[in-house]
XYZ file of C-alpha atoms in Angstrom:
411
model
C 0.111 -0.596 0.045
C 0.971 3.604 -1.354
C 1.497 5.460 2.308
C -1.259 8.584 2.130
C 0.217 12.199 1.171
C 1.795 13.913 3.666
C -0.485 17.637 2.820
C -3.957 18.066 1.411
C -3.568 20.020 -1.375
C -5.789 22.829 -0.157
C -8.504 24.970 -2.192
C -7.351 28.101 -3.853
C -10.833 29.722 -4.128
C -14.024 28.581 -2.362
C -17.312 28.621 -5.255
C -18.735 31.547 -5.574
C -22.204 31.824 -3.819
C -21.269 29.031 -1.732
C -20.198 29.015 1.877
C -16.613 29.391 2.809
C -16.251 27.206 5.069
C -17.773 24.433 2.414
C -15.744 21.854 1.764
C -15.301 21.811 -2.941
C -15.815 18.383 -3.231
C -19.106 18.273 -0.730
C -20.346 20.159 -4.262
C -19.316 18.070 -6.714
C -23.097 16.570 -7.306
C -24.648 19.813 -6.716
C -22.592 21.265 -9.638
C -23.793 18.192 -12.097
C -26.814 17.909 -11.638
C -26.362 22.402 -12.803
C -24.533 21.628 -15.602
C -27.126 19.212 -16.509
C -30.454 20.768 -16.143
C -28.654 22.759 -19.573
C -26.434 25.077 -18.393
C -28.971 27.678 -17.379
C -26.236 28.634 -13.617
C -25.106 31.854 -13.716
C -22.324 31.041 -11.566
C -19.108 31.283 -12.173
C -17.378 27.580 -11.138
C -14.317 26.261 -9.725
C -14.581 23.050 -9.627
C -13.128 20.617 -7.136
C -10.611 19.154 -9.506
C -9.413 22.430 -10.901
C -8.817 23.435 -7.272
C -6.358 19.911 -6.454
C -4.194 21.387 -9.500
C -5.829 19.009 -12.143
C -8.085 19.902 -15.009
C -11.566 20.257 -14.665
C -13.861 18.296 -16.873
C -15.139 20.274 -20.212
C -19.631 19.874 -18.658
C -18.745 21.406 -15.640
C -17.296 24.787 -17.017
C -19.714 27.889 -16.970
C -17.550 30.638 -17.937
C -17.224 34.417 -16.599
C -18.838 35.686 -19.600
C -22.239 34.058 -19.029
C -22.821 35.126 -16.069
C -22.250 39.129 -17.039
C -24.578 38.190 -20.205
C -27.284 36.771 -18.179
C -26.965 40.113 -15.646
C -26.879 42.124 -18.374
C -30.625 40.956 -19.483
C -31.960 41.829 -15.997
C -30.323 45.113 -15.955
C -31.782 45.662 -19.157
C -35.427 44.108 -18.355
C -35.210 46.796 -15.377
C -34.349 49.766 -16.890
C -37.202 48.919 -18.703
C -39.781 49.159 -16.499
C -41.363 52.463 -14.526
C -38.612 52.275 -11.790
C -36.720 51.530 -13.913
C -37.479 54.805 -15.855
C -37.872 56.874 -12.861
C -33.983 55.781 -11.509
C -32.245 56.395 -14.779
C -34.071 60.043 -15.125
C -33.010 61.042 -10.923
C -29.533 59.484 -11.734
C -29.071 61.863 -14.505
C -30.087 64.829 -13.011
C -27.829 63.979 -10.178
C -25.407 63.886 -12.324
C -26.507 67.149 -13.666
C -26.595 68.785 -10.494
C -23.189 67.585 -9.773
C -20.999 68.479 -13.286
C -22.859 71.970 -13.073
C -21.657 72.104 -9.330
C -17.981 71.073 -10.326
C -17.368 73.382 -13.547
C -18.455 76.195 -11.129
C -16.333 75.676 -8.236
C -13.046 74.165 -10.788
C -13.153 77.501 -12.818
C -13.416 79.428 -9.669
C -10.207 77.500 -8.257
C -8.701 77.750 -11.763
C -9.320 80.976 -12.740
C -8.208 82.566 -8.952
C -6.579 80.480 -6.897
C -4.459 78.356 -8.763
C -2.340 81.274 -11.190
C -3.953 80.502 -13.912
C -5.450 84.126 -14.776
C -6.828 83.862 -18.014
C -10.603 83.471 -18.887
C -10.596 83.661 -21.943
C -7.896 81.108 -22.689
C -9.669 78.752 -20.523
C -12.428 79.426 -22.848
C -10.681 78.961 -25.731
C -9.935 75.927 -24.811
C -13.391 74.281 -23.787
C -14.789 75.248 -27.274
C -11.903 73.602 -28.861
C -12.209 69.951 -26.648
C -15.691 70.385 -26.721
C -15.783 71.158 -30.638
C -13.096 68.005 -30.767
C -15.344 65.473 -28.942
C -18.559 66.470 -30.601
C -17.243 65.704 -33.810
C -16.383 62.614 -32.561
C -19.651 61.963 -31.538
C -21.716 62.732 -34.574
C -19.083 62.529 -37.316
C -17.339 59.273 -35.673
C -19.442 57.771 -33.682
C -22.689 58.437 -34.810
C -24.681 58.306 -31.302
C -25.913 61.866 -32.478
C -27.846 62.653 -35.753
C -26.242 66.248 -37.173
C -29.180 69.013 -38.185
C -29.539 69.938 -41.847
C -27.501 73.498 -42.208
C -27.001 74.924 -45.213
C -24.062 77.683 -45.552
C -26.961 80.610 -45.300
C -27.825 79.743 -42.476
C -24.599 78.940 -40.439
C -23.434 82.372 -41.689
C -26.919 84.307 -40.940
C -27.929 82.695 -38.059
C -25.038 80.367 -36.846
C -22.325 83.231 -36.205
C -24.485 85.675 -34.855
C -25.577 83.650 -31.776
C -21.420 82.275 -31.692
C -20.910 85.827 -31.276
C -23.221 86.411 -27.969
C -22.215 83.374 -26.357
C -18.336 83.372 -26.944
C -19.618 87.238 -25.088
C -21.163 85.550 -22.028
C -18.498 83.247 -21.517
C -15.794 85.001 -21.658
C -17.407 88.034 -19.053
C -19.040 85.324 -17.360
C -15.488 83.952 -16.906
C -13.861 87.410 -16.525
C -16.313 87.740 -13.016
C -14.735 84.599 -11.303
C -11.181 87.069 -10.972
C -13.438 89.633 -8.874
C -16.318 88.469 -6.792
C -17.413 85.183 -5.495
C -18.985 82.459 -6.713
C -22.202 82.985 -4.057
C -22.263 86.891 -5.439
C -22.452 85.517 -9.070
C -25.459 82.870 -8.471
C -27.136 85.855 -7.207
C -26.776 88.430 -9.906
C -27.188 85.416 -12.405
C -31.083 86.096 -10.922
C -31.300 88.731 -13.186
C -31.450 86.598 -16.317
C -35.277 86.206 -16.459
C -35.462 90.030 -16.403
C -32.305 90.342 -19.327
C -34.154 87.805 -21.253
C -37.803 89.490 -21.257
C -36.296 93.343 -22.250
C -34.357 91.794 -25.011
C -37.233 89.565 -26.590
C -39.779 92.874 -25.497
C -37.945 95.051 -27.613
C -37.357 93.231 -30.677
C -40.873 92.154 -30.372
C -40.514 88.527 -29.916
C -42.563 88.696 -26.632
C -45.627 91.328 -25.786
C -44.962 93.639 -23.076
C -46.880 92.693 -19.750
C -47.618 94.578 -16.868
C -47.585 90.942 -14.888
C -45.126 90.233 -16.072
C -42.988 93.856 -15.725
C -44.240 93.616 -11.962
C -42.402 89.917 -11.786
C -39.026 91.595 -13.075
C -39.417 94.309 -10.838
C -39.370 91.868 -7.889
C -36.402 90.376 -8.947
C -34.440 93.522 -9.925
C -35.779 95.045 -6.233
C -34.253 91.694 -4.642
C -30.772 91.787 -6.945
C -30.085 95.334 -5.798
C -30.425 94.151 -1.735
C -28.178 91.429 -2.783
C -25.955 94.253 -3.798
C -26.527 96.232 -1.105
C -25.786 93.023 1.921
C -22.144 92.727 -0.108
C -19.824 93.750 2.777
C -17.039 94.404 -0.240
C -18.279 95.094 -3.900
C -16.077 94.705 -6.829
C -17.954 96.665 -9.188
C -15.240 95.295 -11.965
C -16.749 92.202 -11.355
C -20.576 92.851 -11.364
C -19.817 95.118 -14.436
C -18.834 91.827 -16.425
C -20.905 89.722 -14.756
C -24.050 92.066 -15.771
C -22.736 91.731 -19.429
C -22.369 88.311 -19.617
C -25.809 88.232 -18.306
C -26.875 91.005 -21.080
C -24.808 88.920 -24.327
C -26.585 85.202 -22.995
C -29.943 86.795 -23.212
C -29.250 88.038 -26.591
C -27.801 84.773 -27.661
C -31.298 83.041 -26.264
C -33.722 84.766 -28.146
C -31.574 85.032 -31.248
C -31.560 81.072 -30.723
C -35.647 81.528 -30.775
C -35.639 84.004 -33.843
C -33.095 83.131 -36.091
C -33.159 79.536 -35.556
C -36.213 77.938 -33.676
C -37.791 80.139 -36.147
C -36.396 78.361 -39.811
C -37.060 74.910 -38.158
C -33.587 74.257 -36.775
C -33.467 72.553 -33.587
C -30.149 71.797 -32.175
C -29.877 69.410 -29.049
C -26.603 70.921 -26.451
C -24.457 68.034 -28.971
C -25.000 69.770 -32.064
C -25.066 73.133 -30.984
C -21.586 72.186 -29.245
C -20.695 71.017 -32.623
C -22.270 73.905 -34.935
C -21.235 77.116 -32.471
C -18.038 75.914 -30.650
C -15.947 76.381 -33.637
C -17.187 80.014 -33.934
C -16.943 80.764 -30.378
C -13.294 79.602 -30.673
C -12.450 81.988 -33.664
C -14.214 85.198 -31.900
C -12.877 84.352 -28.886
C -9.021 84.508 -30.628
C -9.445 88.246 -30.910
C -9.512 89.240 -27.252
C -7.304 86.449 -26.333
C -4.664 88.006 -28.670
C -5.041 91.303 -28.127
C -6.043 91.365 -24.484
C -4.611 87.792 -22.790
C -1.611 86.617 -25.328
C 0.532 89.728 -24.143
C 0.158 89.381 -20.682
C 1.152 85.465 -21.106
C 4.485 86.253 -23.279
C 5.667 89.373 -20.297
C 4.964 87.360 -17.372
C 6.113 84.095 -15.575
C 4.140 84.185 -12.421
C 1.365 81.458 -14.131
C 1.709 77.841 -14.670
C 0.146 75.710 -17.138
C -0.957 72.348 -16.151
C -2.494 69.900 -18.589
C -3.709 67.485 -16.458
C -5.726 70.187 -14.649
C -6.907 71.608 -17.913
C -7.524 68.337 -20.037
C -9.908 67.358 -16.686
C -11.744 71.073 -16.704
C -12.721 70.173 -20.580
C -13.718 66.622 -19.086
C -16.280 68.421 -16.887
C -17.395 71.108 -19.512
C -18.025 68.307 -22.289
C -20.085 65.851 -19.753
C -22.090 68.423 -18.286
C -23.559 69.305 -22.006
C -23.604 65.321 -21.929
C -25.972 65.675 -19.099
C -27.364 68.164 -20.183
C -28.356 66.478 -23.391
C -29.537 63.408 -21.132
C -31.995 65.448 -18.921
C -33.647 67.183 -21.956
C -34.414 64.148 -22.864
C -36.519 62.520 -19.879
C -37.837 65.605 -17.923
C -39.846 68.551 -18.314
C -38.995 72.491 -18.702
C -40.266 72.257 -14.999
C -37.728 70.092 -13.236
C -34.722 71.514 -15.603
C -35.623 74.328 -13.420
C -36.510 72.713 -9.863
C -33.006 71.149 -10.420
C -31.037 74.804 -11.701
C -32.969 76.479 -8.213
C -31.111 73.023 -6.347
C -27.873 73.988 -7.851
C -27.759 77.550 -7.663
C -28.196 77.106 -3.665
C -25.745 74.425 -3.837
C -23.374 76.577 -5.558
C -23.907 79.851 -2.290
C -23.305 76.903 0.236
C -20.577 75.669 -1.593
C -18.648 79.374 -2.095
C -19.350 79.625 1.990
C -17.730 76.476 2.878
C -14.986 76.060 0.633
C -13.703 79.787 -0.821
C -15.231 81.185 2.612
C -17.269 83.698 0.857
C -18.977 86.047 2.920
C -22.824 86.200 3.028
C -24.285 88.557 4.988
C -27.918 88.320 6.479
C -29.529 91.276 4.285
C -27.620 89.886 1.540
C -29.556 86.415 2.042
C -33.058 88.249 2.005
C -32.053 90.492 -1.292
C -31.521 86.643 -3.062
C -34.573 85.550 -1.491
C -36.765 87.732 -2.464
C -35.470 87.587 -6.193
C -35.577 83.659 -5.530
C -39.854 84.497 -4.926
C -39.633 86.709 -8.411
C -38.081 83.851 -10.575
C -40.496 81.001 -9.126
C -43.293 83.371 -9.839
C -41.616 83.986 -13.321
C -41.176 80.026 -13.752
C -44.996 79.318 -12.410
C -46.393 82.063 -15.244
C -44.059 80.901 -18.460
C -45.683 76.981 -17.655
C -49.330 78.469 -17.536
C -48.483 80.728 -20.483
C -47.127 77.536 -22.312
C -50.025 75.429 -21.344
C -52.545 77.754 -22.190
C -51.071 78.017 -25.463
C -51.034 74.138 -25.840
C -54.758 74.493 -24.796
C -55.382 76.494 -27.583
C -54.015 75.375 -30.657
C -55.526 71.624 -29.154
C -58.880 73.126 -29.060
C -58.272 74.498 -32.711
C -57.263 70.896 -33.704
C -60.103 69.557 -32.418
C -62.489 71.682 -33.745
C -60.876 71.999 -37.595
C -61.392 67.718 -37.081
C -64.844 68.736 -36.457
C -65.143 70.862 -39.550
C -63.803 68.527 -41.596
C -65.880 65.542 -40.517
C -69.306 67.725 -40.781
C -68.032 68.423 -44.170
C -67.555 64.986 -45.130
C -70.812 64.311 -43.987
C -72.660 66.949 -45.875
C -71.188 66.142 -48.851
C -71.811 62.395 -48.608
C -75.551 63.550 -47.575
C -75.751 65.510 -50.997
C -74.377 62.845 -53.071
């Protein structure tokens, strides 16, 4: 008789789904029964023979690919349910708010604290980075279809929008050099006022006394906010207000020049068509204002990984906006914007030590109430417009049916 081995080989790993204290040999019958049923189990098997250093039987091996494939099917089936769709929408909103907070705080840190005090150069980098990735998505991967764009439409519509968009980004980013993130967000409450006034001037919206009263409330709140500032830098205020006016012109011109012609662009196609124009327009102030300073001064640094990360955040924010718009309503977007604004005010105080007085918060509260009233009114106006269009379509269908019935009776 041969003597027993001095040491029995110790199994390397327990089976997935089995107790760590259970020997591998004890589960062999169970494995055989599973495989005998057609291999439907998604468990990755490390057989007893394999754990002993021997070649496992071919009919006892269930691959990791099978497990992953079955898990993908289960996940896909869940995402098709109502609860799965709600989960995806909530995740998209969470990502949108998180990226919105990140890009604002990132830009503030990069322009004010890191030593890279060149907002035009940073904005040009954003435009170049986003333009390249948008081209890859539309032309290379073909995930998003392009918009039918003629040279005339691009010249007469896209270029003016790109001009005001570049001005909005330039002045908005420049404000980070002079005033706090919290104060910037409070000044942005004037955006509805600027959009309303520009729309009235360009005759895309009629002057309504109720809307005008709401605009007065918003303006009063922002004025109180400015008075409550412990220290105010008028250069930063000028940059931010100019950026708000440029953004209002961009929004109204988008409606006048593109939507009126039936051209509708999502955030990805907007980057594809508008970002190159913005890059060219921003090249003028960069060459005249920032390039000489960059050449003459050595007290700045260019960290490529940081700029790359900043560009990625800016681009994926547009992706998040694209996904959120496709899954939510305008009301949900406005609510998410409110959460973002208040979060930025709190983060500015916590991370960058921005000083916020109670008078400033009170003024922003008044402006916030006005913005909420404006959003509610816009939602009601949109609903009334939809109701009128629906009633008009119904009456037209009724008239058509009556006419057909009358013609049939005459025949």
